Amino acid sequence: MSHPNPHIDKVSILGTESICLGFHIFDYLVRDTLSNFKASTYVIVTDNNLQKLYLERFNSSFDKISRELAAASGASAPALPRLLTYVIPPGETSKSRAVKAEIEDYFLAQGCTRDTLVFAMGGGVIGDLVGFVAATFMRGIPFVQIPTTLLAMVDSSIGGKTAIDTPEAKNSIGAFWQPKRIFIDLAVLETLPEREFVNGMAEVVKTAAIWNESDFVLLENGAEAIRDAVLKPVRDVEFQGATLESRTSAQQLLLKVVMASVAVKSYVVTHDERETGMRGLLNFGHSIGHAIEGLVTPKLLHGECVAIGMIKEAEIARYCGYLSQVAVGRLTRCIQAYGLPVTMEDRLVKNHIGSQYCSVDELMRILRVDKKNMGSQKRIVMLSGIGKTLEQKPSNISDDIIRKVLAASTIVLPRPINVAPVTLSPPGSKSISNRALVLAALGRGPCRLTGLLHSDDTQVMLTALTKLGAATFEWENNGDTLLVNGNGGKMHIPDSELYLGNAGTAARFLTTVSVLVPPSSVPGRKTILTGNARMKQRPIAPLIDALTTNGSELKYLESQGCLPLEVTPFSHGLAGGEIQLAASISSQYVSSILLCAPYATKEPVTLVLTGGQVISQPYIDMTIAMMKSFGVSVEVLPNNTYRIPQGPYTNPAEYLVEADASSATYPLAIAAITGTTCTVPNIGSASLQGDAGFAVNVLRPMGCTVVQTETSTTVTGPAIGTLKALPHIDMETMTDAFLTASVLAAVTLPATPGGDNVTKISGIANQRVKECNRIAAMMHELGKFGVTTSEFDDGIIIHGHDIASLTPPKDGVKCYDDHRVAMSFSVLATIVPGGTIIREKKCVEKTWPTWWDDLEGKLGGRTSDIDLGPPSEHHDYEVSSSSLTSNGKRGNGRAVKGDTTIVVIGMRGAGKTSMGRFAAKALKRPFEDVDHYFERKLATTIPNYIQEHGWPSFREQEAKILTELLEQYPTGHVISCGGGIVETATSRDAFKKYTAKGGVVLHLVRSIDEIETYLNKDETRPMYGESMRDVWSRREQWYRECCNYEFVVAGQQLKGIEAEDAKEWALVESNFERFLKVVTNAGDQGQQRGIQAQVVAKPSFFLSLTFPDVSPALPHLSKLTLGSDVIELRVDLLKVRENDNISFRSHVAQQVSLLRRHSSLPILFTVRSVSQGGQWPDKDVEGMVSLLKDGLEWGVEYLDVEIVLPRSEIDEVLARRGNTKIVASWHDCKSEVAWSSDAMEAQYSLAKSISPDVIKLIGTAKSMRDNFECADFAASHSANTEDLPLIVMNMGAQGQLSRVLNNYLTPVTHPLLPIKAAPGQLSAREILTARHIAGLLPAKQFYLFGSPISQSLSPLMHNTSFQSLGLPYKYSLHETTAVDDSVVAKMRQSDFGGASVTIPHKIEIISKLDVITEEAKAIGAVNTVVPVKDEQDKTVLIGDNTDWLGIYYQVERNLDATTSRASRQQMKGLVVGAGGTSRAALYALYRLGVQEISIYNRTMVKAQAVADSFQGLFEVNVVGAGALVKSGSSESEFDVIVSTVPGTIDSSSMFDETVFGSSARKGVAVELAYTPRVTRFLKLAKQAGWATVEGGQVLVEQGGWQAEKWVGRRWDLASVQAQMDAAQAGRQ
């Protein structure tokens, strides 16, 4: 067939009909160009892909037509024009300076002049590039656009914009240069991939949405035909569509919508060619779309990003009140109809970008440079309706509004008091909307539905019914009315699966509707129904069983009893007759069959409900009533039986969908909980819905005033906090409303005075199989607020609480993709202090898409945006039910349970077994070694097993044993693994699953040099035949993948776990024990014993270390940290020395380990970025986040997290927080934010939103006033007990006062540090001195009570420490022979700070004190008095004993130098003497864990009396007279000996050198007498090689503990000891 003369449609632009549209127009475009634009040379530029498709055809057509025209010219020898071709690589990379230059060089080489015309055949890249070449070559040559993609046809080819990209930006260099012609051949679209065609449809939808509703209606109603025109083209004749006669209706529709889009852009370009105003309208969807594209290109296409951008920008217009939800819903459905995404959560998006997350901050960063902006003002096109815009240009929109719409979560703040009465109409009922759509689609003729719910659920239903061909749908009255043209039950098998998301109603109803579909003319075609992950968990088996029994064929494609389903069509459809259905799970099964029953083909349906009580009867009654409105009357028979006549529905001309009664409960509940008034004008007593009774049956008994007519409901709540509990309420008739009732029940008072404050809700068993297990979800989320709940078989029990006691969960409310969970908790949030985060806020679009807008705009609520980072997996998570009580304890991200089993992994030789055994003893847990368990279970050795079965078999068995042990011992154990256990993926997966459930996998890391040295001696274990360095290189990453904690064995060069290394390993074990306390959260429990007898230091400080390597500072650490409570390790300031062969991460790990080893202070781990005042590069976010995660793995006590980090990265860090406290920090280094501004409040809210333990906000002072504003900010945010600890200060010299005024963890420096960590930083001593001068730190008096005490060194000791700390305190002697009134008077003075007590008052003073500690009671003596304030601010005098602490820590320190802690339980201890201090010595040995404790005294009766005083606590052996001298029975074998006898007496008859045992056994000898300094006891101990402790050392040690109890701070032990030694030496 010869090429027909095509029919051409033309569109005018800039006064010329230069845009030509048609099908198969290649010959036409060549002829038109050659006829109208004469040139000596024509050049066609295209790419490699199009070359194969079209170039040969174009060349052939050009040659043929040029000859025809030459012949027709009549010239004797006409010159034929020259055609050149130039082909470039496809893709955006060709749109560059280099390729442009190559084309120009080619033109010049070919002798092209200004008498040249160039064809640009391709997509946007070709058009932009070639157009720019044409604009600049020879100062401009004509060119012709031949766009081959839909996107280019309707967008880039029109308007004359040409450009190339640069490395800095897209389209950054270009020109406006109009083409002579634009030839749009729609036939070429048939060669496009589907995704490319769909990509272009976004622009077509966009122009209709901003310009012409009629065009939009064509797109709404013609989606299937338009797609078919391109993707399923009819080819009955060659060149189909070229002529009007051969053009199909689908082709004509495609041409019409494309031409309409082209016409819109042409009109706009004509009136605003250079984009000064109106042309900005064409950017609808592009502001946000381009921002998304900037983050995800090339994974998502331009049109896909614009589609999402259109919805977001429409939601902004809706929020601003410019656009109705009806219009947003129509736009959403239209975009989706073409296969385009509407959210970043769409499956198509996730398929292409995976887990990549576009944070709000990142999107806003790109939006800042949008070309439509006016300075910093964002400008976005605002729709005011379909086909209309608010202005003929983009409108100004604030950042706050954009952020609020973009954020996936929201913060609901407490509702202001005294809100005026509100009237609010909820959206249409979801239940009625879905039923009405099915009824009208199955019915005959037109039906106009008004009041229809515009939501995700109804959208799913509309899309599915359209795919089934059940009806056509048209919107009228600007979308307020839906015209349904029902096909009377005639349907066809859809071309693709019916994807139903999580729309349970649609899934149940459409299952039976699909049974009605007859077979296709194409054999084998079936209907597939599927949904999201949660939908695939929701039960549907009872419905499938009933339909299958009736003769239908339905097949589960995945899980039994759930979607996806395959429905095989039969000519008989639904057979009819008796159908038995179990209806105790969901009434939707019943309604599904009822709705379709009239279309039974063989006989009428008799539906018999079985299985006990029918659930949600009101919804069945609703279905029957609505069927009657559509002409079918159901006969209700006894015993839950229904008879349904055959025959089609007759559609009423109009049907009004009443408001959703379940949704109406939320605004009414807000009135109830806030003590205000709300009227819902479209729900009353005449409603079809059972939930309409919520106000009367729930709110009124709770104390609300309720006025209900047939059509309206008004509720006025009681005073806030006075709702009454409901002892029992049966909500079987309104099950969906139980969530609303539950949040109200959380804040009730008892129904009767003295009664139980408990609400019991029953009849809601079906709520376990809704969008989520709602009962479990409510229990779980209410528990986060501190609300106690429990469940029973068909309900929930909620305990009422005082509102002030509720705390919003720091990680927010998880909604489980359930709209009712989200809206219910937004009700509770209106009265919970502090602001409540609601995650997954878009889930409300299922039933009330404008809920958040209405909450703020109509109900008087307040919300704020928050971006919590990538959505977690809870969207499709099924909350498990539990009969256990839920309490309100907040859980940290991946929190470790205190008793979880600890699994130790690491290289062989790292010390796993030894350290594992130590951990087991320290935590009092059983220990298991995987290798030993392996050998016991298989009754062989590992070397023998490997020799017989090989390494692969060994690893397989090892993995099985690991899994077995983790299942057998999930808690309360310590398990050590073999070094190579990470070699298998099975074992690695087991570790990862274990940590994900809150388990601890601890990687023990040791220098590879030490490991090699140690393993060279060990031949008991087979090797791989490779070096340990190679093994480490392979396994290192696996270890890190598997663990959630890492302990670095940092010490001197350790030779192994051998006797000569006892001292080093003891220090490592001490370090390890502290690490374990962080991991298991055991530290707090361990401190409870003494907490009441210690003053909490105020203010508290942390020392900011600024060394590049802390090693040189370690000997001076006690001086550096004097007065500090925490050490900050500034990781950004650390540096690896050039000659050190070590990674930066390993260097940091060693720094942490060394600090923990040399100081008992908690570590604050900080990586400070440049923009926040540090040295870590701002761009290296990945490196910073990696180090923060490492810090958590290393078990640091505090972790600084900068809130300027992307939220997704913050969440990733916090997911691993365990028991580490998080400090959320922000530094205003540029002094841009005032303390009194909203911007500072926003930073506080942002910091609080990440659920930290501490908030740190730092400003920069410009004047003294800034310090007072800073103090005011601190006061206003620290007034309530629930407020988080706050660090607020100003940097700079003028900000130093703010450092003095800050109360919590003020960062401090020290003169010995190389630099200050921040400008204006002070030392702790300077701050305390300044606070005293300012009157914030009053002077205090301390005393020593006793007699005789004139020679006591205590005043020197304590006054030295007070002065070194900068405290205005004085320690004096008060000598009395008895505890008389003068002593009591001193203790009751307002400036009394504390006292030491010595002989003879240690027992007598007990009667004068208010509280005695357990330690003092056990010892029977008080040596320390501590005054503390109780809750009523009254002084309470507490008697304590620190003598035992002086002994305990001196022994502890010296034991570390002599023996490993692992052997302590086998130690023996002896106390010599039975005087007053002997009790403290015995108690110290007991607390040290010494297994066998003895006492010796010359008078055995006294020794026995002391021993007997500890009966019931621990056993003390009494050593007989003469047992400690050579004449005794044998050499002694003690490990610790404490002498309590005076140093001046002759002790030779009491003990001699044999008391110190054999020469091989070394121990610790402690002398409590300090005159003379070296006693006979100490001389003998030194001669025996024992470690010795002088009495003066014990005195200073216990004095240090006294000072800590008095002032909350430790002193520099070494400095005080030096002063004491000097004083003692002077006396002697």
PDB file of N, CA and C in Angstrom, residues 387-445:
ATOM      1  N   GLY A 387      -8.612  22.411  36.327  1.00  0.00           N
ATOM      2  CA  GLY A 387      -8.622  23.316  35.183  1.00  0.00           C
ATOM      3  C   GLY A 387      -8.483  24.769  35.555  1.00  0.00           C
ATOM      4  N   LYS A 388      -8.207  25.069  36.823  1.00  0.00           N
ATOM      5  CA  LYS A 388      -8.102  26.459  37.261  1.00  0.00           C
ATOM      6  C   LYS A 388      -6.922  26.613  38.215  1.00  0.00           C
ATOM      7  N   THR A 389      -6.288  27.799  38.141  1.00  0.00           N
ATOM      8  CA  THR A 389      -5.224  28.114  39.095  1.00  0.00           C
ATOM      9  C   THR A 389      -5.609  29.355  39.878  1.00  0.00           C
ATOM     10  N   LEU A 390      -5.014  29.474  41.052  1.00  0.00           N
ATOM     11  CA  LEU A 390      -5.321  30.608  41.925  1.00  0.00           C
ATOM     12  C   LEU A 390      -4.908  31.920  41.273  1.00  0.00           C
ATOM     13  N   GLU A 391      -3.735  31.934  40.666  1.00  0.00           N
ATOM     14  CA  GLU A 391      -3.228  33.113  39.971  1.00  0.00           C
ATOM     15  C   GLU A 391      -2.707  32.682  38.611  1.00  0.00           C
ATOM     16  N   GLN A 392      -2.505  33.648  37.735  1.00  0.00           N
ATOM     17  CA  GLN A 392      -1.934  33.352  36.429  1.00  0.00           C
ATOM     18  C   GLN A 392      -0.405  33.310  36.502  1.00  0.00           C
ATOM     19  N   LYS A 393       0.065  32.853  37.623  1.00  0.00           N
ATOM     20  CA  LYS A 393       1.498  32.736  37.858  1.00  0.00           C
ATOM     21  C   LYS A 393       1.675  31.902  39.126  1.00  0.00           C
ATOM     22  N   PRO A 394       2.881  31.458  39.414  1.00  0.00           N
ATOM     23  CA  PRO A 394       3.109  30.766  40.686  1.00  0.00           C
ATOM     24  C   PRO A 394       2.844  31.692  41.869  1.00  0.00           C
ATOM     25  N   SER A 395       2.413  31.110  42.988  1.00  0.00           N
ATOM     26  CA  SER A 395       2.055  31.883  44.179  1.00  0.00           C
ATOM     27  C   SER A 395       3.121  31.720  45.258  1.00  0.00           C
ATOM     28  N   ASN A 396       3.217  32.711  46.112  1.00  0.00           N
ATOM     29  CA  ASN A 396       4.167  32.654  47.228  1.00  0.00           C
ATOM     30  C   ASN A 396       3.673  31.678  48.287  1.00  0.00           C
ATOM     31  N   ILE A 397       4.524  30.747  48.681  1.00  0.00           N
ATOM     32  CA  ILE A 397       4.176  29.750  49.696  1.00  0.00           C
ATOM     33  C   ILE A 397       5.300  29.704  50.724  1.00  0.00           C
ATOM     34  N   SER A 398       4.933  29.708  51.996  1.00  0.00           N
ATOM     35  CA  SER A 398       5.942  29.716  53.053  1.00  0.00           C
ATOM     36  C   SER A 398       6.590  28.349  53.212  1.00  0.00           C
ATOM     37  N   ASP A 399       7.817  28.358  53.720  1.00  0.00           N
ATOM     38  CA  ASP A 399       8.543  27.106  53.962  1.00  0.00           C
ATOM     39  C   ASP A 399       7.792  26.218  54.935  1.00  0.00           C
ATOM     40  N   ASP A 400       7.172  26.812  55.962  1.00  0.00           N
ATOM     41  CA  ASP A 400       6.480  26.024  56.978  1.00  0.00           C
ATOM     42  C   ASP A 400       5.387  25.168  56.359  1.00  0.00           C
ATOM     43  N   ILE A 401       4.631  25.758  55.426  1.00  0.00           N
ATOM     44  CA  ILE A 401       3.536  25.019  54.792  1.00  0.00           C
ATOM     45  C   ILE A 401       4.106  23.891  53.929  1.00  0.00           C
ATOM     46  N   ILE A 402       5.146  24.189  53.185  1.00  0.00           N
ATOM     47  CA  ILE A 402       5.736  23.152  52.327  1.00  0.00           C
ATOM     48  C   ILE A 402       6.243  21.997  53.173  1.00  0.00           C
ATOM     49  N   ARG A 403       6.959  22.310  54.243  1.00  0.00           N
ATOM     50  CA  ARG A 403       7.497  21.263  55.111  1.00  0.00           C
ATOM     51  C   ARG A 403       6.381  20.434  55.711  1.00  0.00           C
ATOM     52  N   LYS A 404       5.303  21.096  56.114  1.00  0.00           N
ATOM     53  CA  LYS A 404       4.202  20.392  56.756  1.00  0.00           C
ATOM     54  C   LYS A 404       3.584  19.370  55.811  1.00  0.00           C
ATOM     55  N   VAL A 405       3.467  19.729  54.548  1.00  0.00           N
ATOM     56  CA  VAL A 405       2.876  18.812  53.566  1.00  0.00           C
ATOM     57  C   VAL A 405       3.858  17.706  53.188  1.00  0.00           C
ATOM     58  N   LEU A 406       5.135  18.044  53.103  1.00  0.00           N
ATOM     59  CA  LEU A 406       6.117  17.042  52.697  1.00  0.00           C
ATOM     60  C   LEU A 406       6.395  16.018  53.790  1.00  0.00           C
ATOM     61  N   ALA A 407       6.307  16.431  55.042  1.00  0.00           N
ATOM     62  CA  ALA A 407       6.689  15.544  56.148  1.00  0.00           C
ATOM     63  C   ALA A 407       5.749  14.351  56.232  1.00  0.00           C
ATOM     64  N   ALA A 408       6.329  13.188  56.462  1.00  0.00           N
ATOM     65  CA  ALA A 408       5.524  11.969  56.562  1.00  0.00           C
ATOM     66  C   ALA A 408       4.891  11.810  57.942  1.00  0.00           C
ATOM     67  N   SER A 409       5.364  12.587  58.904  1.00  0.00           N
ATOM     68  CA  SER A 409       4.835  12.526  60.260  1.00  0.00           C
ATOM     69  C   SER A 409       4.466  13.928  60.709  1.00  0.00           C
ATOM     70  N   THR A 410       3.713  14.005  61.784  1.00  0.00           N
ATOM     71  CA  THR A 410       3.300  15.299  62.303  1.00  0.00           C
ATOM     72  C   THR A 410       3.406  15.302  63.816  1.00  0.00           C
ATOM     73  N   ILE A 411       3.573  16.479  64.382  1.00  0.00           N
ATOM     74  CA  ILE A 411       3.525  16.637  65.831  1.00  0.00           C
ATOM     75  C   ILE A 411       2.217  17.329  66.173  1.00  0.00           C
ATOM     76  N   VAL A 412       1.393  16.681  66.969  1.00  0.00           N
ATOM     77  CA  VAL A 412       0.152  17.297  67.438  1.00  0.00           C
ATOM     78  C   VAL A 412       0.433  17.898  68.813  1.00  0.00           C
ATOM     79  N   LEU A 413       0.241  19.197  68.896  1.00  0.00           N
ATOM     80  CA  LEU A 413       0.521  19.919  70.140  1.00  0.00           C
ATOM     81  C   LEU A 413      -0.759  20.053  70.959  1.00  0.00           C
ATOM     82  N   PRO A 414      -0.639  20.305  72.257  1.00  0.00           N
ATOM     83  CA  PRO A 414      -1.848  20.480  73.073  1.00  0.00           C
ATOM     84  C   PRO A 414      -2.731  21.582  72.500  1.00  0.00           C
ATOM     85  N   ARG A 415      -4.031  21.328  72.474  1.00  0.00           N
ATOM     86  CA  ARG A 415      -4.990  22.288  71.921  1.00  0.00           C
ATOM     87  C   ARG A 415      -5.125  23.482  72.853  1.00  0.00           C
ATOM     88  N   PRO A 416      -5.168  24.684  72.313  1.00  0.00           N
ATOM     89  CA  PRO A 416      -5.357  25.848  73.181  1.00  0.00           C
ATOM     90  C   PRO A 416      -6.665  25.745  73.973  1.00  0.00           C
ATOM     91  N   ILE A 417      -6.695  26.346  75.145  1.00  0.00           N
ATOM     92  CA  ILE A 417      -7.916  26.331  75.945  1.00  0.00           C
ATOM     93  C   ILE A 417      -8.886  27.375  75.404  1.00  0.00           C
ATOM     94  N   ASN A 418     -10.136  27.237  75.802  1.00  0.00           N
ATOM     95  CA  ASN A 418     -11.187  28.199  75.448  1.00  0.00           C
ATOM     96  C   ASN A 418     -11.402  28.304  73.942  1.00  0.00           C
ATOM     97  N   VAL A 419     -11.325  27.187  73.229  1.00  0.00           N
ATOM     98  CA  VAL A 419     -11.659  27.190  71.808  1.00  0.00           C
ATOM     99  C   VAL A 419     -13.168  27.335  71.669  1.00  0.00           C
ATOM    100  N   ALA A 420     -13.602  28.210  70.763  1.00  0.00           N
ATOM    101  CA  ALA A 420     -15.038  28.455  70.570  1.00  0.00           C
ATOM    102  C   ALA A 420     -15.716  27.191  70.043  1.00  0.00           C
ATOM    103  N   PRO A 421     -17.038  27.077  70.243  1.00  0.00           N
ATOM    104  CA  PRO A 421     -17.771  25.924  69.707  1.00  0.00           C
ATOM    105  C   PRO A 421     -17.522  25.749  68.220  1.00  0.00           C
ATOM    106  N   VAL A 422     -17.402  24.494  67.808  1.00  0.00           N
ATOM    107  CA  VAL A 422     -17.038  24.163  66.432  1.00  0.00           C
ATOM    108  C   VAL A 422     -18.153  23.351  65.795  1.00  0.00           C
ATOM    109  N   THR A 423     -18.417  23.627  64.519  1.00  0.00           N
ATOM    110  CA  THR A 423     -19.312  22.789  63.723  1.00  0.00           C
ATOM    111  C   THR A 423     -18.495  22.211  62.575  1.00  0.00           C
ATOM    112  N   LEU A 424     -18.514  20.907  62.429  1.00  0.00           N
ATOM    113  CA  LEU A 424     -17.665  20.245  61.437  1.00  0.00           C
ATOM    114  C   LEU A 424     -18.391  19.053  60.833  1.00  0.00           C
ATOM    115  N   SER A 425     -18.388  18.986  59.509  1.00  0.00           N
ATOM    116  CA  SER A 425     -18.994  17.847  58.806  1.00  0.00           C
ATOM    117  C   SER A 425     -17.904  16.868  58.394  1.00  0.00           C
ATOM    118  N   PRO A 426     -17.910  15.660  58.927  1.00  0.00           N
ATOM    119  CA  PRO A 426     -16.922  14.665  58.505  1.00  0.00           C
ATOM    120  C   PRO A 426     -17.175  14.232  57.066  1.00  0.00           C
ATOM    121  N   PRO A 427     -16.184  13.607  56.449  1.00  0.00           N
ATOM    122  CA  PRO A 427     -16.385  13.094  55.078  1.00  0.00           C
ATOM    123  C   PRO A 427     -17.448  12.005  55.057  1.00  0.00           C
ATOM    124  N   GLY A 428     -17.822  11.639  53.841  1.00  0.00           N
ATOM    125  CA  GLY A 428     -18.814  10.585  53.673  1.00  0.00           C
ATOM    126  C   GLY A 428     -18.359   9.270  54.258  1.00  0.00           C
ATOM    127  N   SER A 429     -19.325   8.452  54.599  1.00  0.00           N
ATOM    128  CA  SER A 429     -19.043   7.156  55.205  1.00  0.00           C
ATOM    129  C   SER A 429     -18.293   6.248  54.243  1.00  0.00           C
ATOM    130  N   LYS A 430     -17.193   5.683  54.704  1.00  0.00           N
ATOM    131  CA  LYS A 430     -16.461   4.718  53.889  1.00  0.00           C
ATOM    132  C   LYS A 430     -17.319   3.499  53.602  1.00  0.00           C
ATOM    133  N   SER A 431     -17.996   3.029  54.617  1.00  0.00           N
ATOM    134  CA  SER A 431     -18.830   1.833  54.456  1.00  0.00           C
ATOM    135  C   SER A 431     -19.940   2.065  53.447  1.00  0.00           C
ATOM    136  N   ILE A 432     -20.625   3.216  53.564  1.00  0.00           N
ATOM    137  CA  ILE A 432     -21.732   3.508  52.641  1.00  0.00           C
ATOM    138  C   ILE A 432     -21.185   3.816  51.251  1.00  0.00           C
ATOM    139  N   SER A 433     -20.058   4.551  51.174  1.00  0.00           N
ATOM    140  CA  SER A 433     -19.475   4.893  49.867  1.00  0.00           C
ATOM    141  C   SER A 433     -19.132   3.643  49.077  1.00  0.00           C
ATOM    142  N   ASN A 434     -18.454   2.687  49.713  1.00  0.00           N
ATOM    143  CA  ASN A 434     -18.069   1.463  49.006  1.00  0.00           C
ATOM    144  C   ASN A 434     -19.282   0.655  48.580  1.00  0.00           C
ATOM    145  N   ARG A 435     -20.286   0.574  49.440  1.00  0.00           N
ATOM    146  CA  ARG A 435     -21.510  -0.161  49.081  1.00  0.00           C
ATOM    147  C   ARG A 435     -22.237   0.534  47.939  1.00  0.00           C
ATOM    148  N   ALA A 436     -22.300   1.870  48.002  1.00  0.00           N
ATOM    149  CA  ALA A 436     -23.005   2.614  46.954  1.00  0.00           C
ATOM    150  C   ALA A 436     -22.315   2.455  45.604  1.00  0.00           C
ATOM    151  N   LEU A 437     -20.977   2.449  45.595  1.00  0.00           N
ATOM    152  CA  LEU A 437     -20.250   2.276  44.339  1.00  0.00           C
ATOM    153  C   LEU A 437     -20.523   0.905  43.731  1.00  0.00           C
ATOM    154  N   VAL A 438     -20.528  -0.135  44.548  1.00  0.00           N
ATOM    155  CA  VAL A 438     -20.798  -1.479  44.030  1.00  0.00           C
ATOM    156  C   VAL A 438     -22.235  -1.565  43.524  1.00  0.00           C
ATOM    157  N   LEU A 439     -23.169  -1.059  44.313  1.00  0.00           N
ATOM    158  CA  LEU A 439     -24.580  -1.128  43.925  1.00  0.00           C
ATOM    159  C   LEU A 439     -24.836  -0.378  42.627  1.00  0.00           C
ATOM    160  N   ALA A 440     -24.316   0.855  42.521  1.00  0.00           N
ATOM    161  CA  ALA A 440     -24.560   1.664  41.328  1.00  0.00           C
ATOM    162  C   ALA A 440     -23.874   1.074  40.101  1.00  0.00           C
ATOM    163  N   ALA A 441     -22.682   0.478  40.290  1.00  0.00           N
ATOM    164  CA  ALA A 441     -21.967  -0.130  39.167  1.00  0.00           C
ATOM    165  C   ALA A 441     -22.691  -1.373  38.672  1.00  0.00           C
ATOM    166  N   LEU A 442     -23.228  -2.171  39.603  1.00  0.00           N
ATOM    167  CA  LEU A 442     -23.960  -3.371  39.205  1.00  0.00           C
ATOM    168  C   LEU A 442     -25.360  -3.050  38.697  1.00  0.00           C
ATOM    169  N   GLY A 443     -25.867  -1.853  39.065  1.00  0.00           N
ATOM    170  CA  GLY A 443     -27.220  -1.471  38.662  1.00  0.00           C
ATOM    171  C   GLY A 443     -27.283  -1.000  37.223  1.00  0.00           C
ATOM    172  N   ARG A 444     -28.527  -0.779  36.776  1.00  0.00           N
ATOM    173  CA  ARG A 444     -28.752  -0.298  35.412  1.00  0.00           C
ATOM    174  C   ARG A 444     -28.926   1.220  35.413  1.00  0.00           C
ATOM    175  N   GLY A 445     -28.342   1.854  34.423  1.00  0.00           N
ATOM    176  CA  GLY A 445     -28.593   3.262  34.196  1.00  0.00           C
ATOM    177  C   GLY A 445     -27.768   4.181  35.063  1.00  0.00           C
TER     178      GLY A 445
END
